[in-house]
Short mmCIF file of C-alpha atoms and ligand atoms in Angstrom, two decimals:
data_model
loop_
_atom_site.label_atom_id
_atom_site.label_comp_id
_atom_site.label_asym_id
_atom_site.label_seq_id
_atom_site.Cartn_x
_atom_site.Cartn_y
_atom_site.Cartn_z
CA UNK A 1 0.00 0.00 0.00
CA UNK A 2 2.82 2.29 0.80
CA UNK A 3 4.79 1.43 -2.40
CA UNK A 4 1.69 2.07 -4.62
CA UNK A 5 0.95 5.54 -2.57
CA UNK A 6 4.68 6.38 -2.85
CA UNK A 7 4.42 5.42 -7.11
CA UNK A 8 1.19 7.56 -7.24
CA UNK A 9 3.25 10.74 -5.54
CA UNK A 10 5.86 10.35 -8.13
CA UNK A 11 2.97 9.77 -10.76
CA UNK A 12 2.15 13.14 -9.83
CA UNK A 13 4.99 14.65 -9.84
CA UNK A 14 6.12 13.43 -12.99
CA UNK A 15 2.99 14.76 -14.51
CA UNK A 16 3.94 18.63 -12.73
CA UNK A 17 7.13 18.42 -13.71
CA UNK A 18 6.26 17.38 -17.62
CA UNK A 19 3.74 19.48 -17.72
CA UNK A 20 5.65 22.51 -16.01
CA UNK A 21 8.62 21.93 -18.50
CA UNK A 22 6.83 21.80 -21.22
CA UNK A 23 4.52 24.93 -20.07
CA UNK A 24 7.91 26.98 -19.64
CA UNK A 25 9.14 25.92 -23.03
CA UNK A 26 6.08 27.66 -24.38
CA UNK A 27 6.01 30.33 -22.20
CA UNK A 28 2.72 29.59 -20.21
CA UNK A 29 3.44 27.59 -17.29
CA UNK A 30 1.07 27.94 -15.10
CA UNK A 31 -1.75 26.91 -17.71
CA UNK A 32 0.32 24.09 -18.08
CA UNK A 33 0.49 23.06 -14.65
CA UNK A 34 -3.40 23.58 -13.90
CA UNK A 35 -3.47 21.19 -17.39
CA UNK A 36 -1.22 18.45 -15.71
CA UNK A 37 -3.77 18.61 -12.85
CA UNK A 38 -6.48 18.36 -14.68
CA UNK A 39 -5.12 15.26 -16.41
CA UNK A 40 -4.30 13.83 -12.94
CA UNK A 41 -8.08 14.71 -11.85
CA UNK A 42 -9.44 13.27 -14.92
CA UNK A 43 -7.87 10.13 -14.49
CA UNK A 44 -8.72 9.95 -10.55
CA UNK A 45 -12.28 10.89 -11.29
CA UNK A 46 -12.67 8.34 -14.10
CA UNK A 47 -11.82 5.42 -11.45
CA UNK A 48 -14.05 7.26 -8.97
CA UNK A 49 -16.79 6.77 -11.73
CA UNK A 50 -15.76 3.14 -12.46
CA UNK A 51 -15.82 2.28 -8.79
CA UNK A 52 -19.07 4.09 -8.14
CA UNK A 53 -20.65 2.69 -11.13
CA UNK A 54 -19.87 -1.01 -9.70
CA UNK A 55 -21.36 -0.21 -6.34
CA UNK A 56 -24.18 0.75 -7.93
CA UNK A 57 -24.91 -2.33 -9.85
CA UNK A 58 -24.34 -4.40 -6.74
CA UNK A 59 -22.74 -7.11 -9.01
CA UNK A 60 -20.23 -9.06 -7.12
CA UNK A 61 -18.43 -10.24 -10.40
CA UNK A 62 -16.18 -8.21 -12.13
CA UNK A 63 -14.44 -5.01 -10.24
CA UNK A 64 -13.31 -2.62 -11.98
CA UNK A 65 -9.22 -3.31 -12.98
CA UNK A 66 -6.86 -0.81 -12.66
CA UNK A 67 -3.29 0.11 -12.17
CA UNK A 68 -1.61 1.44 -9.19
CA UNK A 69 -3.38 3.24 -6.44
CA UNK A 70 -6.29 2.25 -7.78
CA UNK A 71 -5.83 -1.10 -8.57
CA UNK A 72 -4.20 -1.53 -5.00
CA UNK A 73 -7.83 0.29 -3.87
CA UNK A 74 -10.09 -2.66 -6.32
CA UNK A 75 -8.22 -5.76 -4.82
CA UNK A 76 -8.07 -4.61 -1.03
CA UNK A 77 -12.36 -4.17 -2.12
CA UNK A 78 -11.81 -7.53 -3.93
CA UNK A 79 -10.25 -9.28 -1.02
CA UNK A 80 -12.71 -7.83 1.78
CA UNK A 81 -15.73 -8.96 -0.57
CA UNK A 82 -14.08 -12.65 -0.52
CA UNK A 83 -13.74 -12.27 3.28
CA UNK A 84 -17.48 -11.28 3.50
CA UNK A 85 -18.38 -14.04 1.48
CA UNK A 86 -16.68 -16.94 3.29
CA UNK A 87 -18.23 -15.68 6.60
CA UNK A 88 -21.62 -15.23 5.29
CA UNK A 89 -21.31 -18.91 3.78
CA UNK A 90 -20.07 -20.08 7.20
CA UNK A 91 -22.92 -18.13 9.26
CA UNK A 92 -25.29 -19.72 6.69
CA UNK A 93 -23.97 -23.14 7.43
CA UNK A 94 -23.91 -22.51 11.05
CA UNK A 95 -27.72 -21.73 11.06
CA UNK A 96 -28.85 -24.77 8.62
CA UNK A 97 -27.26 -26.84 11.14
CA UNK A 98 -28.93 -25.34 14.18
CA UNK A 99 -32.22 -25.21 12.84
CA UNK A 100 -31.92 -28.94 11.29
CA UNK A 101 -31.28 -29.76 15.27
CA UNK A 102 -33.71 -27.67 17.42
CA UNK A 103 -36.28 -28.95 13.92
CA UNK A 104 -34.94 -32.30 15.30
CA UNK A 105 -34.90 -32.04 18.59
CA UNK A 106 -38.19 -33.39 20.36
CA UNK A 107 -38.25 -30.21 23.11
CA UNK A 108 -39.80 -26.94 22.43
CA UNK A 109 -37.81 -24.19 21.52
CA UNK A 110 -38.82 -20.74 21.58
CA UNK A 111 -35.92 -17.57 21.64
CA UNK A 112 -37.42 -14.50 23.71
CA UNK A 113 -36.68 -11.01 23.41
CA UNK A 114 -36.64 -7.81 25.43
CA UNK A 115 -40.57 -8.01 27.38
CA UNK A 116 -40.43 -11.69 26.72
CA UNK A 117 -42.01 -11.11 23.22
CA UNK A 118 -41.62 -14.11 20.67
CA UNK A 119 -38.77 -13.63 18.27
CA UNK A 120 -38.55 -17.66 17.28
CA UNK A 121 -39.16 -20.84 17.53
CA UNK A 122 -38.53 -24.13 16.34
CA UNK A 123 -41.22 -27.06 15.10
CA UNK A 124 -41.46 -28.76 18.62
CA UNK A 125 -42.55 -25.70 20.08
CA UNK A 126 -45.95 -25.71 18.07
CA UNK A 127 -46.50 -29.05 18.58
CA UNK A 128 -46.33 -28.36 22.40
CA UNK A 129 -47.14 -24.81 23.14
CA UNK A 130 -48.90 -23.61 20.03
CA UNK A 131 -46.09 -21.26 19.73
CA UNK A 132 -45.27 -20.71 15.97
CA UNK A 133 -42.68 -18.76 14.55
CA UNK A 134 -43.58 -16.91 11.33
CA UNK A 135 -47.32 -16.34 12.89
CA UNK A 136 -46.31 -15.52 16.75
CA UNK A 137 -43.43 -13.27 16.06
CA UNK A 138 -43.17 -9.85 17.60
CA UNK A 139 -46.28 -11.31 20.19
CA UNK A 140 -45.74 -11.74 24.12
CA UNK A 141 -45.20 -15.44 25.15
CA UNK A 142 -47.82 -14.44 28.03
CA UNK A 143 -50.45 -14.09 25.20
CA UNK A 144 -50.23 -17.54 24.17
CA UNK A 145 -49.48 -19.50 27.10
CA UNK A 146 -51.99 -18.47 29.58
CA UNK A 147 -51.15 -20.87 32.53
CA UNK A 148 -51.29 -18.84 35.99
CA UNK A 149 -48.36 -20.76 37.41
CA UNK A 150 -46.41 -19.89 34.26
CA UNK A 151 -46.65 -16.47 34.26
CA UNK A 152 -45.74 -16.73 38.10
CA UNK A 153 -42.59 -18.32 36.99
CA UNK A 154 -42.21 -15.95 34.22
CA UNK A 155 -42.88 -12.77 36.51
CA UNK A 156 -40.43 -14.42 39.34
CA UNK A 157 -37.22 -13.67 37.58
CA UNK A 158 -36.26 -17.08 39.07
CA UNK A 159 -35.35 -19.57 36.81
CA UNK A 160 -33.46 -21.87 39.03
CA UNK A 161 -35.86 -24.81 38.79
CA UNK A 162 -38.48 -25.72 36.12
CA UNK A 163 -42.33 -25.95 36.51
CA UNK A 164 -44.82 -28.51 35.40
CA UNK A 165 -47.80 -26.98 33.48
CA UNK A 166 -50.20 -29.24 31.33
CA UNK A 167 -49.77 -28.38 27.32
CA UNK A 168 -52.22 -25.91 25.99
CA UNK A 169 -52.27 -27.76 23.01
CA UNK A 170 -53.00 -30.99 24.14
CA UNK A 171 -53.81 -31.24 27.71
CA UNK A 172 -53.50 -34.76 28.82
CA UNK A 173 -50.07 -34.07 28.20
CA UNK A 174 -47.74 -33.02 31.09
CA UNK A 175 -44.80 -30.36 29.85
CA UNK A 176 -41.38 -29.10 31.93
CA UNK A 177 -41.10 -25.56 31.49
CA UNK A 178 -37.66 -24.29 32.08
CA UNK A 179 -36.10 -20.69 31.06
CA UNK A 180 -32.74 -19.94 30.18
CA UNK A 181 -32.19 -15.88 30.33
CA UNK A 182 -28.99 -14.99 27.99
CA UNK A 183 -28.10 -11.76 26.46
CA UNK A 184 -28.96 -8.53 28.02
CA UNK A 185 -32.17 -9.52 28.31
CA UNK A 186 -33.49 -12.44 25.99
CA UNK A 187 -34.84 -15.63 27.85
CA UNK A 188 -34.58 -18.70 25.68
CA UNK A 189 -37.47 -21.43 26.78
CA UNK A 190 -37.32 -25.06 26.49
CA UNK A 191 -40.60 -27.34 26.92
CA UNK A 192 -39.94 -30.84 27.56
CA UNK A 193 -42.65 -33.43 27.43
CA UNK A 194 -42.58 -34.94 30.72
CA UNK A 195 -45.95 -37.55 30.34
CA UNK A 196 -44.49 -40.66 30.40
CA UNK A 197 -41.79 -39.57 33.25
CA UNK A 198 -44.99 -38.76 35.26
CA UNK A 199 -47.07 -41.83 34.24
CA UNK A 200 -43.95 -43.87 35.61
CA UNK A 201 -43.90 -42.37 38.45
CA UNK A 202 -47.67 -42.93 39.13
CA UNK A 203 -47.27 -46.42 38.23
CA UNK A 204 -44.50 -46.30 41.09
CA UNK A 205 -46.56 -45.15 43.25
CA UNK A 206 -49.34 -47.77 43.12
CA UNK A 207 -47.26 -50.07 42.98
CA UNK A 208 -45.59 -49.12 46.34
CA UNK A 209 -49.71 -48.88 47.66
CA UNK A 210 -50.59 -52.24 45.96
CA UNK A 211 -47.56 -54.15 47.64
CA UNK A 212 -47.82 -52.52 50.99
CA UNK A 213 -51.61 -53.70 50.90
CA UNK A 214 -51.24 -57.46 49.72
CA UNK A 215 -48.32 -57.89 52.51
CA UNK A 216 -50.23 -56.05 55.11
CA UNK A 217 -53.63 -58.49 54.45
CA UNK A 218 -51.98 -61.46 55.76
CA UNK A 219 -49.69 -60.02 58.19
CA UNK A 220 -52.44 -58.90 59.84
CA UNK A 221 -54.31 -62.24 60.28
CA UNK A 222 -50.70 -63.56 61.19
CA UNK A 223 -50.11 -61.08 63.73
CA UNK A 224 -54.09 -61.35 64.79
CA UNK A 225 -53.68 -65.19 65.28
CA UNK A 226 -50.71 -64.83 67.00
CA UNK A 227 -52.09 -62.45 69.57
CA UNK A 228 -55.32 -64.88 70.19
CA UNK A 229 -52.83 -67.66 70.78
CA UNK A 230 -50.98 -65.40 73.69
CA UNK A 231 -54.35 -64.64 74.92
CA UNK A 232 -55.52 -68.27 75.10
CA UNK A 233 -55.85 -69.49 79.11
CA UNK A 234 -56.33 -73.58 78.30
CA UNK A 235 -54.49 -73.47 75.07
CA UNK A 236 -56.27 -76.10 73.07
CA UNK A 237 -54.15 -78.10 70.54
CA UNK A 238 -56.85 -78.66 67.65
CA UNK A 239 -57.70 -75.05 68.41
CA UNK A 240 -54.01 -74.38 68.10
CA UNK A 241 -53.34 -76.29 64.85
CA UNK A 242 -56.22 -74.60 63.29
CA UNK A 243 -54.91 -71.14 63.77
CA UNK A 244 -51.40 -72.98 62.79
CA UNK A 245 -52.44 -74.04 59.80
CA UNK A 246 -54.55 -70.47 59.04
CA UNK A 247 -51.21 -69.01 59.72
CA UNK A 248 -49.49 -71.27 57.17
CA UNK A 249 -51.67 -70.31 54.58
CA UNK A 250 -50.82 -66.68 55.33
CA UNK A 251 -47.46 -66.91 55.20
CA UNK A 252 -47.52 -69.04 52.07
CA UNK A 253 -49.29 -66.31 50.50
CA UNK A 254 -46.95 -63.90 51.46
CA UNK A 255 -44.03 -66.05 49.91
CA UNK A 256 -46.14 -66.21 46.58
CA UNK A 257 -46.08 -62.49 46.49
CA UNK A 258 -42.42 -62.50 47.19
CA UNK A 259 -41.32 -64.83 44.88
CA UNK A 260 -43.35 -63.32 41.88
CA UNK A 261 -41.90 -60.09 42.50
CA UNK A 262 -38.65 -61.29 42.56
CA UNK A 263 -39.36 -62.54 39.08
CA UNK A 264 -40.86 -59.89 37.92
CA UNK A 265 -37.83 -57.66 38.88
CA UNK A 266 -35.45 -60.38 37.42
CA UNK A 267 -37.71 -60.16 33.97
CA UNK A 268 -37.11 -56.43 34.10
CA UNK A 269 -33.20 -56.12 35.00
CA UNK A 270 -31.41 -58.72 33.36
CA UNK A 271 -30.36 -58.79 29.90
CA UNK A 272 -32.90 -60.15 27.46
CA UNK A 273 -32.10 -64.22 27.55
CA UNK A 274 -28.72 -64.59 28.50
CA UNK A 275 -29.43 -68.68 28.68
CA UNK A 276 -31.36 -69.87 25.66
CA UNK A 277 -31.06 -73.38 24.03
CA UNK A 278 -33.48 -75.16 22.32
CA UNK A 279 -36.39 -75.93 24.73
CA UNK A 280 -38.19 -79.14 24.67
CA UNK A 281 -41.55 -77.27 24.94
CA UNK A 282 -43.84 -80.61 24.42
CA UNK A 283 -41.56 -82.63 27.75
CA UNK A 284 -42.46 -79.02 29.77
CA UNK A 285 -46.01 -78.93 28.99
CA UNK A 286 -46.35 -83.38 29.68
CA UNK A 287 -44.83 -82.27 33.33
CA UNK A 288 -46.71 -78.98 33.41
CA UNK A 289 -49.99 -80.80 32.67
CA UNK A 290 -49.27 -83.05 35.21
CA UNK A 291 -48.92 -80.12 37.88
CA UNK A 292 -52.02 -78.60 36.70
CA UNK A 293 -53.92 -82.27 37.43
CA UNK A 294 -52.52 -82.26 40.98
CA UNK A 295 -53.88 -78.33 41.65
CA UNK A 296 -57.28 -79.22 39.82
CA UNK A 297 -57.39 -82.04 42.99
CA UNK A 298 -60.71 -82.98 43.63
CA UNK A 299 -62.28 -80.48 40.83
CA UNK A 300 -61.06 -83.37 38.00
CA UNK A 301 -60.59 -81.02 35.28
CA UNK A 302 -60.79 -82.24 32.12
CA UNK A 303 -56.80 -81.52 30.85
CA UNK A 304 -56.22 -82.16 27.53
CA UNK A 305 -52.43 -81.91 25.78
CA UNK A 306 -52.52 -81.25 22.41
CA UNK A 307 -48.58 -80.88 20.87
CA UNK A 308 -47.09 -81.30 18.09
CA UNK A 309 -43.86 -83.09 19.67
CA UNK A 310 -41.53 -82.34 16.81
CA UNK A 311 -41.44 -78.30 17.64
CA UNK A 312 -39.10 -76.88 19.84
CA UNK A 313 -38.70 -72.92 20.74
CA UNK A 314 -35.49 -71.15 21.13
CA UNK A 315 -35.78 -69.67 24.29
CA UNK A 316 -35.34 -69.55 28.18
CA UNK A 317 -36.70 -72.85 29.77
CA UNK A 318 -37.02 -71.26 32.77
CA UNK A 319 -38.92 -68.38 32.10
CA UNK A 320 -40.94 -70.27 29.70
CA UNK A 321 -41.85 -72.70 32.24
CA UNK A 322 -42.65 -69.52 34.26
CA UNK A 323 -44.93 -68.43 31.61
CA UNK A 324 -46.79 -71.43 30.84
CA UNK A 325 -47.17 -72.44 34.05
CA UNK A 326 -48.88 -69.23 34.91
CA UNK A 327 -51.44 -69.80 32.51
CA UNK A 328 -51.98 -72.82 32.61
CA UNK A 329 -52.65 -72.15 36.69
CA UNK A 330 -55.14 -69.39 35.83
CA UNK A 331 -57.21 -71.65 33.39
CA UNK A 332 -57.11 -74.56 36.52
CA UNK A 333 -58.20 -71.95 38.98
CA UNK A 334 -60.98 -69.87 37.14
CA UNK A 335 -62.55 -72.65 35.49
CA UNK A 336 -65.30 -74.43 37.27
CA UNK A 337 -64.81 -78.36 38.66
CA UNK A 338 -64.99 -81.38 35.49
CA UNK A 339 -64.64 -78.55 32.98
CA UNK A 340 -61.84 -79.10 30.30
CA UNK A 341 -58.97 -76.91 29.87
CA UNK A 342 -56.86 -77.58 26.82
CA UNK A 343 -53.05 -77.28 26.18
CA UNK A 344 -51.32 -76.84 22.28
CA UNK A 345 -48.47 -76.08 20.83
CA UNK A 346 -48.55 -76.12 17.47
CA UNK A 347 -46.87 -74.36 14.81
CA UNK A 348 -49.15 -72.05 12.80
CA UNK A 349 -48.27 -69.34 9.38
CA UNK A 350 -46.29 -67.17 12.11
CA UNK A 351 -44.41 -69.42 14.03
CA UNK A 352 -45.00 -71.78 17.11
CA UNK A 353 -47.79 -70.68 19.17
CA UNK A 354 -49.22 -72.16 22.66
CA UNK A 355 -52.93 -71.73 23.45
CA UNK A 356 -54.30 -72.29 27.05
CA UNK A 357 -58.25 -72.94 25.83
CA UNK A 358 -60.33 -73.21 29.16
CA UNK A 359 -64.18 -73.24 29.21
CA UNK A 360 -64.35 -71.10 32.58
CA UNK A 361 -66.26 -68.18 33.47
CA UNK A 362 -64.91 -65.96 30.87
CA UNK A 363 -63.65 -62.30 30.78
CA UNK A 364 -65.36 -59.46 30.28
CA UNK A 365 -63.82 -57.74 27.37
CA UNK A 366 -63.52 -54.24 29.39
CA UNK A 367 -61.06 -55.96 31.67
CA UNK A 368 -58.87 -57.44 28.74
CA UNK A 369 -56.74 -54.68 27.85
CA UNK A 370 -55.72 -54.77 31.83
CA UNK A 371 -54.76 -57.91 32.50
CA UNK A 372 -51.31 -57.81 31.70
CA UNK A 373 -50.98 -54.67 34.22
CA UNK A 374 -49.55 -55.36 37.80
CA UNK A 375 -52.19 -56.68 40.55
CA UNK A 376 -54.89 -55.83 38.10
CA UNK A 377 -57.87 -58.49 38.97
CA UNK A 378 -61.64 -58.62 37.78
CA UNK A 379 -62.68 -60.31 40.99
CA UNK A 380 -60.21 -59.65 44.00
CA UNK A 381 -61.17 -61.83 46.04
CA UNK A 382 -61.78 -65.13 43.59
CA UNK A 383 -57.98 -64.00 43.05
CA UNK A 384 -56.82 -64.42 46.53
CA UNK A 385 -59.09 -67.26 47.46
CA UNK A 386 -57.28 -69.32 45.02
CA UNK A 387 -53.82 -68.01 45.66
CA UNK A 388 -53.26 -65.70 43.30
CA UNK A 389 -51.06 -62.53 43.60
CA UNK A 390 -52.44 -60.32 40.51
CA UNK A 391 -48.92 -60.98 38.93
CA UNK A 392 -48.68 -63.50 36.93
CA UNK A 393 -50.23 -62.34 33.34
CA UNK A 394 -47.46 -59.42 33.94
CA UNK A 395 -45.05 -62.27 34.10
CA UNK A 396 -46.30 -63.60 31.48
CA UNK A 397 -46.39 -60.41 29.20
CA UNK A 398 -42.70 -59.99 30.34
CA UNK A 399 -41.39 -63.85 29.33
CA UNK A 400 -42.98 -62.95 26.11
CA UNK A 401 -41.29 -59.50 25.32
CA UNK A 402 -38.33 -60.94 26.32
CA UNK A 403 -38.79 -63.76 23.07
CA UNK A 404 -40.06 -61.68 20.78
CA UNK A 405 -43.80 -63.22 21.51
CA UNK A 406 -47.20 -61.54 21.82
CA UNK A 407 -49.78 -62.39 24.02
CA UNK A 408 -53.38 -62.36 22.78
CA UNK A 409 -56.51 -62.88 24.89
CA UNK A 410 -59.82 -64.12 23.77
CA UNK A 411 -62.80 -64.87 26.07
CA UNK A 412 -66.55 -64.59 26.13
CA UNK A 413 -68.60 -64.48 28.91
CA UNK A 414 -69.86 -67.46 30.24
CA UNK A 415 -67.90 -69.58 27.55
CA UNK A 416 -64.49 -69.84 28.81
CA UNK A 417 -61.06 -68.05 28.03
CA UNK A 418 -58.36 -68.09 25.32
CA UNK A 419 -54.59 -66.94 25.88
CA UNK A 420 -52.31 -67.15 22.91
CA UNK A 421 -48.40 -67.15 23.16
CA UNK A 422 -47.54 -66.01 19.79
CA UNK A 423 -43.69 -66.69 19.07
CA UNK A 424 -42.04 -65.64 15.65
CA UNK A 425 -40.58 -68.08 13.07
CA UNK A 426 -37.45 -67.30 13.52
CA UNK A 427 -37.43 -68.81 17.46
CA UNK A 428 -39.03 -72.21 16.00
CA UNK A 429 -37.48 -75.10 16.03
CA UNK A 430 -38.38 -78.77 14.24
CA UNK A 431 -36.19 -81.79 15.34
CA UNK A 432 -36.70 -84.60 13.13
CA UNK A 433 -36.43 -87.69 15.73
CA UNK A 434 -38.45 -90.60 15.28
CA UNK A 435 -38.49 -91.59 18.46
CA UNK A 436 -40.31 -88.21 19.92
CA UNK A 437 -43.32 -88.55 17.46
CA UNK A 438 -44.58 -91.30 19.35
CA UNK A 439 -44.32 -89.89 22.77
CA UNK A 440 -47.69 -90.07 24.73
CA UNK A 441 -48.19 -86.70 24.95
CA UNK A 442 -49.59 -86.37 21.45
CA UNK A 443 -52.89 -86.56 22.19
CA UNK A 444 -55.95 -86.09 19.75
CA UNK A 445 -57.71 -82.63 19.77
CA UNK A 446 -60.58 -83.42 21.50
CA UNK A 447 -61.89 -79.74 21.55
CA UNK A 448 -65.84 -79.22 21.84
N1 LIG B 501 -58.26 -68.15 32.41
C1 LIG B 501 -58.84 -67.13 33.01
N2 LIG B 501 -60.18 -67.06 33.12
C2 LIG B 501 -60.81 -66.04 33.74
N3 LIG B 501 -60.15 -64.99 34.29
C3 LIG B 501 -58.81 -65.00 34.20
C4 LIG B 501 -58.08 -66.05 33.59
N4 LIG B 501 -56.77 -65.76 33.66
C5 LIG B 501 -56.68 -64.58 34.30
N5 LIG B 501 -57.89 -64.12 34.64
C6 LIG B 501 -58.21 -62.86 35.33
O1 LIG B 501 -57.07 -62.02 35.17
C7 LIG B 501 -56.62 -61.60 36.47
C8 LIG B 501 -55.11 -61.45 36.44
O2 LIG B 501 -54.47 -62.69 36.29
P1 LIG B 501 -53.05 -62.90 36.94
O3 LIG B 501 -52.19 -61.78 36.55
O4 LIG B 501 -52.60 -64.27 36.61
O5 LIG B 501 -53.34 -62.75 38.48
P2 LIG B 501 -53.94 -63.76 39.53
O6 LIG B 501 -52.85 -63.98 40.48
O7 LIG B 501 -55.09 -63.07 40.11
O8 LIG B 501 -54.28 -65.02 38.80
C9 LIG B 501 -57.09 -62.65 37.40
O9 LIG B 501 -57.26 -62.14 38.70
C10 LIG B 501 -58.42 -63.04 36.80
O10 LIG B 501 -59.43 -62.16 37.21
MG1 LIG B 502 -52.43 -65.94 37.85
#
């Protein structure tokens, strides 16, 4: 820059000094020195017009060239336009990518200036708050979200901890509120949808209540039998072994609960099926069946095994048992005395499936969508009478997950009860072995 300032000078010069000589050779020098400056002012003006004319058109292209000064003046414009550019492309690029992420991202969004009036917000935030950006800008957040204990937090200035408000766009949803101030004095406020954290923690709490209540139903006929037996003054032994046995029952009970919550939490915590092999389901259901004689006892239920004993299921055999066992109980216990109660496994266009078909009392179909839920019952006390705990569909539903299986649950009224163990194809299993087709438990299907 200095060099070309210091050529210009001499530029000049040279032209004062030609011009000058030549002036005093013919005898007018000083209209030959005002002419050498008006040369020099020509030229300058002529690249003042050149470089005004190209601001004008506000074409990027094609600056002016030029020598010297001047052309030191077009590249320095040249090189700052190039600067520009490269920023502008990287601000640009910058901003795609933020708004791709808060588009993205499943929070609200919304960007709050000066009197907490709306200057943006992203996708989520309309989907949550009603808050959208090209209609809402320039209006107060306050207009839109109406909630009392939001403009609280809003007026507060405290922004320490976030609040819960229901969404104003769709209510039975539950939203974390949470303001970030930044700036001078922008806020920035992110909505979270918080529903299922509070539906968990619901379902934490009844389940806390529904445990406390089962354990606290026989500990207090323990602890009231207990006390009678302190009280007694001739203790009795019949007497005695009647409350004993009472007792028994009590505590049995208690251990039922226990252990099916320990399964439960087992189904829930541990890897899916860290053991599997190839499980012999038609040998678990011959033993299973014969379990399910022994608790139908005097009530002679009609059990019927229908297999195919070639199929086998990939699986866990323990939690399978677990599973089948826990229907197959059910159909015993709510299915009235001599009634049948039928056991296959067969393999059907999705893969192997095991149906438990009993010809009990039947569901009503309100109740079916509940089944599967912890302690859910239709009738209580049929439930406990018989020793159940209110866990063992949820079991059930958690064996399946845990193979890729669905459960499915048909029953009418007064006709009797179907559950389905769906598994998928790719968990079944043929062995080809001669010696299992002619196993006993192939029985015909001897299905009303
Ligand atoms: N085969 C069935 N027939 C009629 N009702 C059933 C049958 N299986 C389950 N139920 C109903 O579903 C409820 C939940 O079953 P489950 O989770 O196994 O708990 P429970 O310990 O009470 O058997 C039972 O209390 C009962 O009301
Ligand atoms: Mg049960």
């Amino acid at each position: 820059m200095r060099e070309s300032w210091a050529r210009e000078i001499w530029v000049l010069i040279g032209i004062l000094v030609v011009f000058s000589g030549l002036g005093l050779a013919a005898g007018h020098p000083f209209d030959a020195l005002l002419l050498g400056l008006a040369v020099y002012l020509a030229l300058t003006l002529r690249h003042l017009f050149l470089l005004h004319r190209w601001l004008q058109s506000r074409r990027r292209d094609d600056i002016p060239e030029a020598a010297g000064l001047w052309g030191d003046v077009f590249d320095s414009i040249r090189l700052l336009m190039k600067e520009t550019e490269r920023r502008e492309d990287q601000l640009t690029q910058t901003l795609t990518r933020f708004q791709g992420t808060s588009a993205a991202t499943p929070d609200a969004m919304v960007v709050m200036a000066h009197n907490n009036v709306i200057e943006w917000a992203n996708p989520a935030a309309e989907r949550l708050l009603g808050v959208t950006s090209a209609r809402d800008h320039g209006l107060r957040i306050t207009n839109l979200l109406r909630d009392p204990d939001f403009a609280g937090y809003l007026e507060s200035g405290d922004f320490t901890d976030a609040i819960t408000i229901p969404s104003p766009e769709r209510p039975e949803k539950t939203l974390s509120i949470q303001i970030i101030p930044f700036g001078s004095s922008q806020k920035l406020l992110i909505g979270r949808d918080i529903t299922h954290l509070e539906r968990l923690e619901a379902m934490r709490r009844d389940f806390v209540a529904n445990i406390s209540h089962e354990l606290r139903t026989p500990l207090t006929v323990i602890s009231g039998f207990l006390e009678t037996l302190q009280d007694m003054e001739k203790p009795d032994f019949d007497e005695i072994r009647q409350y004993l046995a009472m007792m028994h029952e009590q505590a049995i009970r208690m251990q039922h609960l226990v252990n099916d919550l320990l399964t439960l939490s087992r189904l829930e915590t541990e890897p899916p099926l860290l053991h599997q092999s190839t499980v012999d389901v038609p040998a678990m259901l011959a033993g299973l069946s014969q379990t399910a004689r022994m608790l139908s006892g005097p009530r002679h239920h009609d059990i019927v095994l229908d297999v195919e004993p070639d199929l086998r299921l990939e699986g866990n055999e323990d939690e399978l048992r677990s599973a089948f066992s826990n229907l197959i109980n059910n159909a015993v216990r709510y299915t009235p005395a001599d009634r049948s109660v039928i056991l296959k496994w067969a393999d059907s266009a999705e893969g192997a499936r095991f149906s438990v078909i009993d010809t009990g009392d039947g569901i009503a179909p309100q109740h079916l969508p509940h089944l599967t839920e912890r302690f859910y019952r239709v009738d209580s006390a049929r439930s406990r009478a018989t020793g159940g705990t209110g866990l063992g569909l949820s079991i059930v539903k958690h064996v399946l997950l845990r193979h890729d299986a669905r459960l499915g649950i048909e029953s009418v009224l007064g006709q009797g009860s179907t559950f389905v163990c769906q598994f998928p194809r790719l968990r079944t299993r043929r062995i080809v072995d001669t010696d299992s087709a002619q196993l006993p438990h192939h029985l015909p299907d001897t299905r009303p």
